[in-house]
Coordinates of C-alpha atoms in Angstrom, one line a residue:
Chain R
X1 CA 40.0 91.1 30.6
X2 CA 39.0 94.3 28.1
X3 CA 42.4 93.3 26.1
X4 CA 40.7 89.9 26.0
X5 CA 37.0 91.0 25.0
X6 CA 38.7 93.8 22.6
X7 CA 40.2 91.3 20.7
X8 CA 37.3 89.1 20.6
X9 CA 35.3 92.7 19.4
X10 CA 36.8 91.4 15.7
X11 CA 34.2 88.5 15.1
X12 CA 35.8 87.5 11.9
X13 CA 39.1 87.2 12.9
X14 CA 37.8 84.7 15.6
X15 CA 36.5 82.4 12.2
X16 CA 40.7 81.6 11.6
X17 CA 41.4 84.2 9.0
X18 CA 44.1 86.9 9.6
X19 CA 42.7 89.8 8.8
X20 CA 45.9 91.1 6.7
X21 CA 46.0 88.3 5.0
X22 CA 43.5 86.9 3.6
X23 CA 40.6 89.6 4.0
X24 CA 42.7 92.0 1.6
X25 CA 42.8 89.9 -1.3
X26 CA 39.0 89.8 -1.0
X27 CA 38.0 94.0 -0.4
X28 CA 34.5 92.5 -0.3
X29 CA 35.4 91.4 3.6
X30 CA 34.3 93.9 5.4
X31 CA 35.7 93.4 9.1
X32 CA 33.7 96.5 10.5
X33 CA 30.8 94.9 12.1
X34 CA 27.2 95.3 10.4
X35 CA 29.3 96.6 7.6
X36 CA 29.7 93.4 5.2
X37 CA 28.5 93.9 2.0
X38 CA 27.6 91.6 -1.4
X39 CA 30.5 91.2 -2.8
X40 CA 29.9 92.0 -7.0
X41 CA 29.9 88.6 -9.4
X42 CA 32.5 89.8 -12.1
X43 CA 30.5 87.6 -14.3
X44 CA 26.6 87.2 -15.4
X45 CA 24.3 84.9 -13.4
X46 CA 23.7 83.7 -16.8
X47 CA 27.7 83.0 -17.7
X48 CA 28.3 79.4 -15.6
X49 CA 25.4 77.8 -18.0
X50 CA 25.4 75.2 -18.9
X51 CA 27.3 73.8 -16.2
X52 CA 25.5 76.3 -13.6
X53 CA 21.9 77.6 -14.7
X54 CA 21.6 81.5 -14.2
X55 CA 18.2 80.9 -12.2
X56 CA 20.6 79.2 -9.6
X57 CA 23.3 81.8 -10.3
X58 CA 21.1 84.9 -9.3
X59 CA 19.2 82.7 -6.3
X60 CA 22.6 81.9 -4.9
X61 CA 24.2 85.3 -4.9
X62 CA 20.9 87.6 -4.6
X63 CA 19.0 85.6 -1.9
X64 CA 21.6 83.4 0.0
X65 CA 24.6 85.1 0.1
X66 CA 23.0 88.3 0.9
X67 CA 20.8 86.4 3.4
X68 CA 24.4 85.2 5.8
X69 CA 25.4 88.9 4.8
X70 CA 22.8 90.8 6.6
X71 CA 22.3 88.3 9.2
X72 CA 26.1 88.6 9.8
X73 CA 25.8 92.5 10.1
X74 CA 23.2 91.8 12.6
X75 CA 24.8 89.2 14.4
X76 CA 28.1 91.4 14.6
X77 CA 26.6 94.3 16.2
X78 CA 24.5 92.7 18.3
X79 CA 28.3 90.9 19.7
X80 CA 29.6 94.8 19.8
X81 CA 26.8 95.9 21.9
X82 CA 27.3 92.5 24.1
X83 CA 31.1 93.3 24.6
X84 CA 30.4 96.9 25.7
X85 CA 28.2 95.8 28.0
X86 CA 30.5 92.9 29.3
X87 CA 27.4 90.7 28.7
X88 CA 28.9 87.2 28.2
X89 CA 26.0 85.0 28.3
X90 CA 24.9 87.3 24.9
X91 CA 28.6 86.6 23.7
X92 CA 28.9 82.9 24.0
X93 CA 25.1 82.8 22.4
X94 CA 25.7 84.5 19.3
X95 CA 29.1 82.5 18.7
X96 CA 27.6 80.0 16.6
X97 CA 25.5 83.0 14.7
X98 CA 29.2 84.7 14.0
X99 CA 30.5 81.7 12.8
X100 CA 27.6 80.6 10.5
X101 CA 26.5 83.4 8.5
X102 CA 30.4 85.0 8.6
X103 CA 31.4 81.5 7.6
X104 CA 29.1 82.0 4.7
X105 CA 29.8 85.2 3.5
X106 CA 33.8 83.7 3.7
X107 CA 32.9 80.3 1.9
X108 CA 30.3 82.1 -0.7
X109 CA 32.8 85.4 -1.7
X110 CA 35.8 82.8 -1.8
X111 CA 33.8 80.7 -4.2
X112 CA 31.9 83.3 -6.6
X113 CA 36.1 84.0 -7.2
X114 CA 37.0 80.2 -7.9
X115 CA 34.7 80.2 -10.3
X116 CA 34.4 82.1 -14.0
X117 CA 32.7 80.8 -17.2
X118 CA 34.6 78.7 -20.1
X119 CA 35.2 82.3 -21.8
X120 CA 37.6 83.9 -19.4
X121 CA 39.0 81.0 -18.3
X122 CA 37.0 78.6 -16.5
X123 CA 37.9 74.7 -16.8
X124 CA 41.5 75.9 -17.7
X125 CA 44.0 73.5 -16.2
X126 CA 46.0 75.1 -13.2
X127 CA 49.4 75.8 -13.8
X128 CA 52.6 77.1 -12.7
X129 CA 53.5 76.2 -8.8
X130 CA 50.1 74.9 -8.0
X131 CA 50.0 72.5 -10.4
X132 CA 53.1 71.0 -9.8
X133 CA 51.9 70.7 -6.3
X134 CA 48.7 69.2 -7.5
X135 CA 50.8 67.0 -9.7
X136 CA 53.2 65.9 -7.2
X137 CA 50.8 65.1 -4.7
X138 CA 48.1 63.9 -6.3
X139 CA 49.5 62.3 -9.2
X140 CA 47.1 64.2 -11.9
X141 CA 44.9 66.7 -11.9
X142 CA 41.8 64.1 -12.7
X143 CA 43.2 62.8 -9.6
X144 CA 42.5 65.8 -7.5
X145 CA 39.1 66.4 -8.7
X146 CA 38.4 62.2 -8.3
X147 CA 39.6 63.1 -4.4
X148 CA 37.0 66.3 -4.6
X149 CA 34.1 64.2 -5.9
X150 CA 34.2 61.2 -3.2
X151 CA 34.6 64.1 -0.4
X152 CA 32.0 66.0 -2.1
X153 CA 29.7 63.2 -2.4
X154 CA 30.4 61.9 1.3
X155 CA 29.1 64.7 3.2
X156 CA 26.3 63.6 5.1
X157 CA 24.3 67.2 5.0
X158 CA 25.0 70.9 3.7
X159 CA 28.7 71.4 3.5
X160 CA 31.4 72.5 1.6
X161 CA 34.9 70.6 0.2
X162 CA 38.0 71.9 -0.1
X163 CA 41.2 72.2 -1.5
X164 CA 43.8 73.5 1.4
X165 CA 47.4 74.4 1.7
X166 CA 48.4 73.5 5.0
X167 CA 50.0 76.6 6.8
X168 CA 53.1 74.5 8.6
X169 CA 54.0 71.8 5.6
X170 CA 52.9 73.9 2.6
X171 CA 51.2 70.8 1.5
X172 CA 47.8 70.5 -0.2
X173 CA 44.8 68.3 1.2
X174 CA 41.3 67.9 0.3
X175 CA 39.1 69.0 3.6
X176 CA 35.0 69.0 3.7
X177 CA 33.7 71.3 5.8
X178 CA 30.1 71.3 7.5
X179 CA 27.2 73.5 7.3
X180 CA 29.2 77.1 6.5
X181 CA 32.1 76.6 9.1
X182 CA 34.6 78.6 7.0
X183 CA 38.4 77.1 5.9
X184 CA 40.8 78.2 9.3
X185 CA 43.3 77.1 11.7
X186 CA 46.3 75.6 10.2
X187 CA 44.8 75.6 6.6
X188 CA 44.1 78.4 4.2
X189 CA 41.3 78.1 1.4
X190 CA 42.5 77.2 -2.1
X191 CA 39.8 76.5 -3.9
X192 CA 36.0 75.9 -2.7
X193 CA 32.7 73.7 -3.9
X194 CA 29.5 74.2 -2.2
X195 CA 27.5 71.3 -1.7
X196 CA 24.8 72.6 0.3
X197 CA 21.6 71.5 -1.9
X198 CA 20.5 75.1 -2.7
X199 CA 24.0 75.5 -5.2
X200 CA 22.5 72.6 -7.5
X201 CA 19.2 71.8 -6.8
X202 CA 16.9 73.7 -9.4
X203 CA 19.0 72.1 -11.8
X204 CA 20.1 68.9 -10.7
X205 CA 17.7 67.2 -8.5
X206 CA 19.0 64.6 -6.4
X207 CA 21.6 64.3 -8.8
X208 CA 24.2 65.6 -7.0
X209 CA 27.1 63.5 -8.5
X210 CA 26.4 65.4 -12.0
X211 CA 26.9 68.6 -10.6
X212 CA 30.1 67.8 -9.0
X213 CA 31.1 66.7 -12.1
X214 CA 29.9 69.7 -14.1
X215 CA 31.5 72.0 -11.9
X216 CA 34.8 71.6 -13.0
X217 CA 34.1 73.1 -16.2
X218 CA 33.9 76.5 -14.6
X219 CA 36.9 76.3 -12.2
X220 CA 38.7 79.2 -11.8
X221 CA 42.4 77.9 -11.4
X222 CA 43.9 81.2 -11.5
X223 CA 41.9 82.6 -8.9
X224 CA 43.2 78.8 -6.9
X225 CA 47.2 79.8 -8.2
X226 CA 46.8 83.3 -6.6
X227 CA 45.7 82.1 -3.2
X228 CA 48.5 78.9 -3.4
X229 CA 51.5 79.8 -1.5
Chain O
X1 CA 38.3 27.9 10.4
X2 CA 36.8 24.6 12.1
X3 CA 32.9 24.6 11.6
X4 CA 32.1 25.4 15.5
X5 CA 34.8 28.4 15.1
X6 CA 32.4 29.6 11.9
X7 CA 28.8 28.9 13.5
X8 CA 29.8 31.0 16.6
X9 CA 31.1 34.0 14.5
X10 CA 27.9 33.6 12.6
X11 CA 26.0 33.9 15.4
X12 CA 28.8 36.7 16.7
X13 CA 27.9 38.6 13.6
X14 CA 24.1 37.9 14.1
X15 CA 24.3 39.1 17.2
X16 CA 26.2 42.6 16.7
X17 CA 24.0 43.0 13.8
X18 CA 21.1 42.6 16.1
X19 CA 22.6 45.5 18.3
X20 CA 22.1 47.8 15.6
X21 CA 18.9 47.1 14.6
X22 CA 18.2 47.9 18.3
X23 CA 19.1 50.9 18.4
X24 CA 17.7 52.4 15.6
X25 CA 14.8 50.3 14.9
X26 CA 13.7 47.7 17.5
X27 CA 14.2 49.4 20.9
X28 CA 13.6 46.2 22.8
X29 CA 14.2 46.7 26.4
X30 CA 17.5 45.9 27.4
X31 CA 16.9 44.0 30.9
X32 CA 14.4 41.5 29.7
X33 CA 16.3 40.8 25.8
X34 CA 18.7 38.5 27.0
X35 CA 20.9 37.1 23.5
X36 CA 19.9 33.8 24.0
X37 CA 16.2 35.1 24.2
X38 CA 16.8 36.3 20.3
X39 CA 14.1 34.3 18.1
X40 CA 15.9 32.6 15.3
X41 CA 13.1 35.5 13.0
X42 CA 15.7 38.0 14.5
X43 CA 18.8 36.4 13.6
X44 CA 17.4 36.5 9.8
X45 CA 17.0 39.8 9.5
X46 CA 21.3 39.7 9.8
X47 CA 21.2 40.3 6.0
X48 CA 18.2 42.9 6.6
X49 CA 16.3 44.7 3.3
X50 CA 14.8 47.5 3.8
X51 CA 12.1 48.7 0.9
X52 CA 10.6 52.0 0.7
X53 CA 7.2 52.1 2.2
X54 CA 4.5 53.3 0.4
X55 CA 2.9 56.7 0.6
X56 CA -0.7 56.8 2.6
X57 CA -1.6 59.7 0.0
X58 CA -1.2 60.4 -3.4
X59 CA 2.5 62.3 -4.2
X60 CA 0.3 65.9 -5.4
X61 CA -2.3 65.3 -2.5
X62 CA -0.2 67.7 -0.4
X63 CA -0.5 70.8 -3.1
X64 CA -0.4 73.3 -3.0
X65 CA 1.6 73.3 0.8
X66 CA 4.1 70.9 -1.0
X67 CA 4.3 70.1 -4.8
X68 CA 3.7 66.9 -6.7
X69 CA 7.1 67.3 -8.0
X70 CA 8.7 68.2 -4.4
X71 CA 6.6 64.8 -3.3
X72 CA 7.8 62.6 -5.8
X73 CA 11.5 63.1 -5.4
X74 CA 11.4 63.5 -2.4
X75 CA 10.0 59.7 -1.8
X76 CA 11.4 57.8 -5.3
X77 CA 14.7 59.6 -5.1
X78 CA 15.9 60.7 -1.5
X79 CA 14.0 58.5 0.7
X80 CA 15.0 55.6 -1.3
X81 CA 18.7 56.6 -1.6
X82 CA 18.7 56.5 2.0
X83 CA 17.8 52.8 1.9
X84 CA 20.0 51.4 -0.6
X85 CA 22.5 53.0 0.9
X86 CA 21.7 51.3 4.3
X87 CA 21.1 47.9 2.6
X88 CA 24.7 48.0 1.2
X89 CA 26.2 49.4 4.9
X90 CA 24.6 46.7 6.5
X91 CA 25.5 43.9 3.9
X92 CA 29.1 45.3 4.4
X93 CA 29.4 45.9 8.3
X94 CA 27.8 42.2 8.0
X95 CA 30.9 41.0 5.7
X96 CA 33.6 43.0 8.2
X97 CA 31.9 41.4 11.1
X98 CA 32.6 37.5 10.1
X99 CA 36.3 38.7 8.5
X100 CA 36.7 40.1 12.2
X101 CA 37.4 43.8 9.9
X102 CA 37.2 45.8 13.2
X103 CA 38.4 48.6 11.4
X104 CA 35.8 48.1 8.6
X105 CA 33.6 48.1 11.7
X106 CA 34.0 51.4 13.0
X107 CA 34.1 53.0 9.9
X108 CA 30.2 51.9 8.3
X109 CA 28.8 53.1 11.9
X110 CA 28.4 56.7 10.7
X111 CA 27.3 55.5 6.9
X112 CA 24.6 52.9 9.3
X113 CA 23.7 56.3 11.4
X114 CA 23.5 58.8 8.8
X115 CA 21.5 56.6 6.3
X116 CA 19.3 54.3 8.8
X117 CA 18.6 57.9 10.3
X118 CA 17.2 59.4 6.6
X119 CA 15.2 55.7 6.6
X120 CA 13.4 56.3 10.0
X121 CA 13.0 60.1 9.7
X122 CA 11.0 59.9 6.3
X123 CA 9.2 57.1 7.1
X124 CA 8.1 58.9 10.5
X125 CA 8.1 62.4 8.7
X126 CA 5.2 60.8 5.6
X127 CA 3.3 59.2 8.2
X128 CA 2.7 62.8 9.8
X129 CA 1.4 64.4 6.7
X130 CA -2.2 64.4 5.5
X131 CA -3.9 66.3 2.4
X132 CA -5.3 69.2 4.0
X133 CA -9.0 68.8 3.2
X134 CA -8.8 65.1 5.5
X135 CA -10.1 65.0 8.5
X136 CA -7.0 63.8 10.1
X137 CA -5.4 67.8 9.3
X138 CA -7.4 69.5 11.4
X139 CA -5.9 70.1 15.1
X140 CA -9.3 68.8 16.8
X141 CA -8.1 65.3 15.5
X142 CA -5.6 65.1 18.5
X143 CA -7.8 65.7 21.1
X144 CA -5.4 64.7 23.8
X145 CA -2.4 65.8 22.5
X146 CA -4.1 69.5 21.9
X147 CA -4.4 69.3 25.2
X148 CA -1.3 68.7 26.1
X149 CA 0.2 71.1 23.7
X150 CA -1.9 74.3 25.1
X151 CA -0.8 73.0 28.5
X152 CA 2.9 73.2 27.6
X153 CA 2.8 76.3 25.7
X154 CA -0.3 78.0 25.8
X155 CA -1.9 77.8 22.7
X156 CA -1.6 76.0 19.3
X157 CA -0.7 79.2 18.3
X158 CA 2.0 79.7 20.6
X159 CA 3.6 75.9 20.1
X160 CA 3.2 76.5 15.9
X161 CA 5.4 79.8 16.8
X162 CA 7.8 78.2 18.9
X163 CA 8.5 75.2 16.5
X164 CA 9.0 77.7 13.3
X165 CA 11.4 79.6 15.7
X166 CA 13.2 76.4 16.1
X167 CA 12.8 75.2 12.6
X168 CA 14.5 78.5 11.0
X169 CA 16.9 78.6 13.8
X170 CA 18.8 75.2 12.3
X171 CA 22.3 75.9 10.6
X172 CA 22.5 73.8 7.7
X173 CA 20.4 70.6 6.9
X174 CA 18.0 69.1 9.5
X175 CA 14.7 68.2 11.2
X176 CA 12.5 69.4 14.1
X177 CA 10.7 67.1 16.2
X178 CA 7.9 67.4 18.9
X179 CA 8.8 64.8 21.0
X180 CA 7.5 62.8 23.9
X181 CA 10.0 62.6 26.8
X182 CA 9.4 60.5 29.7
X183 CA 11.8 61.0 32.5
X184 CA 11.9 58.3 35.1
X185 CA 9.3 57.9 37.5
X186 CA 8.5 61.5 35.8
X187 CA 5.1 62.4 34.5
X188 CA 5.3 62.3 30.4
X189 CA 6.5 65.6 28.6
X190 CA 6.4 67.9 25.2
X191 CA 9.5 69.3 23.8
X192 CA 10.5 70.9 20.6
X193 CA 14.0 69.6 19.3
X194 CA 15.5 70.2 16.3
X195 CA 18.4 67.1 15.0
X196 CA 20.9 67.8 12.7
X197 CA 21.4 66.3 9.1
X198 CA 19.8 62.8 9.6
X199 CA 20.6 61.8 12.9
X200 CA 17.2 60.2 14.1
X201 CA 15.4 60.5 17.0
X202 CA 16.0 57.5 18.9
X203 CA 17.4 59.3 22.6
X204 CA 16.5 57.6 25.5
X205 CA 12.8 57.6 26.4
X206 CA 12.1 60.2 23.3
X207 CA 9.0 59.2 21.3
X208 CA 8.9 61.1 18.2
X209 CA 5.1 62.7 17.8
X210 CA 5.7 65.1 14.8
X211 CA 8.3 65.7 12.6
X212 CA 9.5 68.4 9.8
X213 CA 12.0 68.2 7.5
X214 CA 14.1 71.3 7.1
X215 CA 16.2 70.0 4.4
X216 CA 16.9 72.0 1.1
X217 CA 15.7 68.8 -0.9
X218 CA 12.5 69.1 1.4
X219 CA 11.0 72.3 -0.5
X220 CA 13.5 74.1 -2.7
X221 CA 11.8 73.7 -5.8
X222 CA 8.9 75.2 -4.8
X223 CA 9.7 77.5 -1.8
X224 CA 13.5 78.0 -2.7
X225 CA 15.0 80.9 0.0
X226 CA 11.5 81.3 1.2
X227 CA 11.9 78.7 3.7
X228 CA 9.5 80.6 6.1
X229 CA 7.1 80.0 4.0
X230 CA 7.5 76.6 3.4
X231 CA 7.6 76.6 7.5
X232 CA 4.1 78.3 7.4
X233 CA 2.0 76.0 5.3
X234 CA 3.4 72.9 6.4
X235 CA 1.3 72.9 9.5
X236 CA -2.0 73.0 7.0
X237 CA -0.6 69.2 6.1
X238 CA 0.1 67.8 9.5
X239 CA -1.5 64.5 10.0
X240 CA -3.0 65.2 13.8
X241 CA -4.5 62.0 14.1
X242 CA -1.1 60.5 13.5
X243 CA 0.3 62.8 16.0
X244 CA -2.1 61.5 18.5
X245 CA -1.2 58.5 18.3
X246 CA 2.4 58.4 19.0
X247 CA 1.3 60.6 21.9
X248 CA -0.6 57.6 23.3
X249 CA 1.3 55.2 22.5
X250 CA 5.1 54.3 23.2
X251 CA 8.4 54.1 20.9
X252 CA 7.7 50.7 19.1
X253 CA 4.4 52.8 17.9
X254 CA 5.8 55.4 16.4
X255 CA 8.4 53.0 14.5
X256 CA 5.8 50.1 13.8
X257 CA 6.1 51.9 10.0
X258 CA 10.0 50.7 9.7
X259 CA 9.3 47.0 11.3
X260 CA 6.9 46.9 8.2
X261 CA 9.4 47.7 5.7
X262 CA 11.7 45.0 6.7

């Protein structure tokens, strides 16, 4: 029983990520609980534009990111205190608080890193082993991001889409996610689009379709290479 | 396909069509709406077009709790994406139905829920608001219901706190409701619920008195992180008369807006 609720004291390794993994590429993922931090843009909020309007940018990573970070922190030693005290009721109700706003500091710092504007790199074609994968399995990489669009444009609600390597085959799949539940069990994160409505709305109204679209302009493929296995 | 073969899957088809309607829309009671009781005005409404329905209030009569701008999308461009979208489901499940396209079936139910859900929770949700300067936004406009509200809580106060809690507390995109439950042979009861993404409130014995949208699209342009705020002066927009009346009255009440847009 303490093995078990030790274990369980590491809320973000509950979410599906190993820890050793795929927390050190990002140094941003704090495990330490009430220790996560804002991971740093290493671009201006201003630098996505046109594709991404910097009022968005800043909104996004000042206000919402930081928002799931400290509520996280909170969350996290709350679920410490509740493990000392072998208070499980407390446990099982901040679960879905863990997974939430951990989920979206995961799905946020993963995507600020898939991303980078036209000038180092965004919207430059993947290449090497990833896109031969894409290639293989897709057929093209206008392919892949047609696949991306529909799942994008599908989800019914805030939610994220996609691209996965599946642990087992290796293969690559497009998954959506809802609300901020993080990329786990058998699949690792590849590359990620948020489609809650506060990543395009300031800009793009209820046209959500031109955002997807616009997005791939600023894709960070070799950010997506370096996390393809 | 004979012709008797073709006029029973047309009335097959009218008839699962029909189902749906029920449960979203209708709510007939089960034990006395026998199939062959359906009036041939119901089997119509097979190929069913729903149309946005109008406003009561002008789109900036809410400002400055929510923007012209916030107004106007909101109704032009969400609510009526919602609709199209359900006209085309329902055209298609209506197609897979007479090619006996069971597959086809299954997979429109969540497009019908999702979208047939935004219709009924919009249509509800503008119905509930009033310009704040109306009579019908002050609280003394739902006598009964007031009542009923400090009984279950406390105070108006105390309820206003409670359904924030609950309207901050939602992961993701969604509404909260006050809602009417009548348990059977129970006496008639308030609850806060909050219902994710656009899944409508249509539970058994659940009559929807007041509902607030807690989608991004819903204030972002105005509020944008500041959702508390948003939260905060809704409440100086509530239509309380409104409210009232779904109190009083049963579920074909409160969705006597959507038979109207048919």
């Amino acid at each position: 029983m303490a093995q078990t609720l030790l274990r369980s004291a590491r809320p973000l390794q509950r979410l599906g990520l190993a820890a050793t993994q795929q927390t050190s590429k990002m140094s941003s993922l704090s495990l330490v609980p009430g220790e996560a931090k804002l991971p740093d843009l290493s671009y201006d909020y201003g630098a996505l534009e046109p594709a991404i309007s910097g009022k968005i940018m800043e909104l996004h990573h000042k206000n919402h990111h930081q928002t799931y970070v400290n509520s996280y922190n909170d969350a996290s030693i709350k679920m410490q205190a509740a493990e000392k005290d072998n208070d499980i009721q407390s446990m099982i109700s901040l679960q879905p608080l863990i997974t939430f706003h951990g989920g979206g500091h995961i799905n946020h710092s993963l995507f600020w890193e898939n991303l980078a504007p036209t000038s180092q790199g965004g919207g430059e074609p993947p290449s090497g082993a990833l896109a031969k994968a894409i290639d293989d399995h897709y057929g093209s990489l206008d392919s892949l991001k047609g696949k991306m669009n529909t799942a994008l444009a599908g989800i019914q609600g805030s939610g994220w889409a996609w691209l996965v390597q599946d642990k087992q085959t290796g293969k690559l799949a497009v998954n959506t996610y809802a609300n901020q539940f993080p990329v786990g069990g058998n699949f690792k994160p590849i590359l990620g689009i948020d489609a809650w409505e506060h990543a395009y709305y300031l800009q793009y109204q209820n046209r959500k379709a031109e955002y997807f679209k616009a997005i791939w302009d600023v894709i960070n493929w070799k950010a997506a290479e370096k996390r393809f296995t | 396909m004979d012709s008797r073969t073709s006029v029973l899957s047309a009335i097959i088809a009218a008839l699962l069509s029909f189902i749906v309607f029920e449960r979203f829309v209708l709510d007939p009671s089960p034990s006395t709406q026998q199939p062959q009781s359906i009036p041939s005005d119901i089997l119509d409404m097979s190929v069913a077009n729903y149309s946005l329905p109008p406003l009561p209030y002008a789109y900036d009569a809410l400002e400055p709790a929510i923007s012209a701008q916030i107004m106007t999308l909101h109704h032009t461009k969400h609510h009526q994406t919602y609709i199209t979208n359900l006209n085309a489901a329902l055209t298609n499940l209506q197609t897979a139905i007479s090619g006996a396209d069971i597959a086809t079936q299954v997979s429109l139910q969540p497009v019908i829920r999702f979208n047939a859900g935004g219709h009924i929770n919009h249509s509800l949700f503008w119905q509930n608001l009033a310009p704040a300067s109306s009579s019908e936004a002050k609280f003394t406009s739902a006598p009964k219901l007031s009542k009923a509200i400090e009984a279950t809580w406390g105070s108006e106060k105390e309820f206003k706190d409670a359904f924030n809690k609950a309207l901050l507390g939602i992961q993701g995109s969604g509404w909260g409701w006050l809602v009417k439950v009548s348990g059977e042979g129970k006496e008639e009861k308030l609850r806060i619920v909050t219902t994710k993404d656009q899944d409508p409130v249509v539970g058994a014995g659940e009559v929807p008195v007041l509902g607030v949208d807690m989608w991004e699209h819903a204030y972002y342009l105005q509020y944008q992180n500041g959702k508390a705020a948003y939260v905060e002066n809704i409440w100086k927009v509530i239509n309380w008369k409104t409210t009232e009346e779904r109190f009083l009255g049963g579920r074909n009440d409160a969705f006597k807006v959507l038979k109207a847009s048919m």
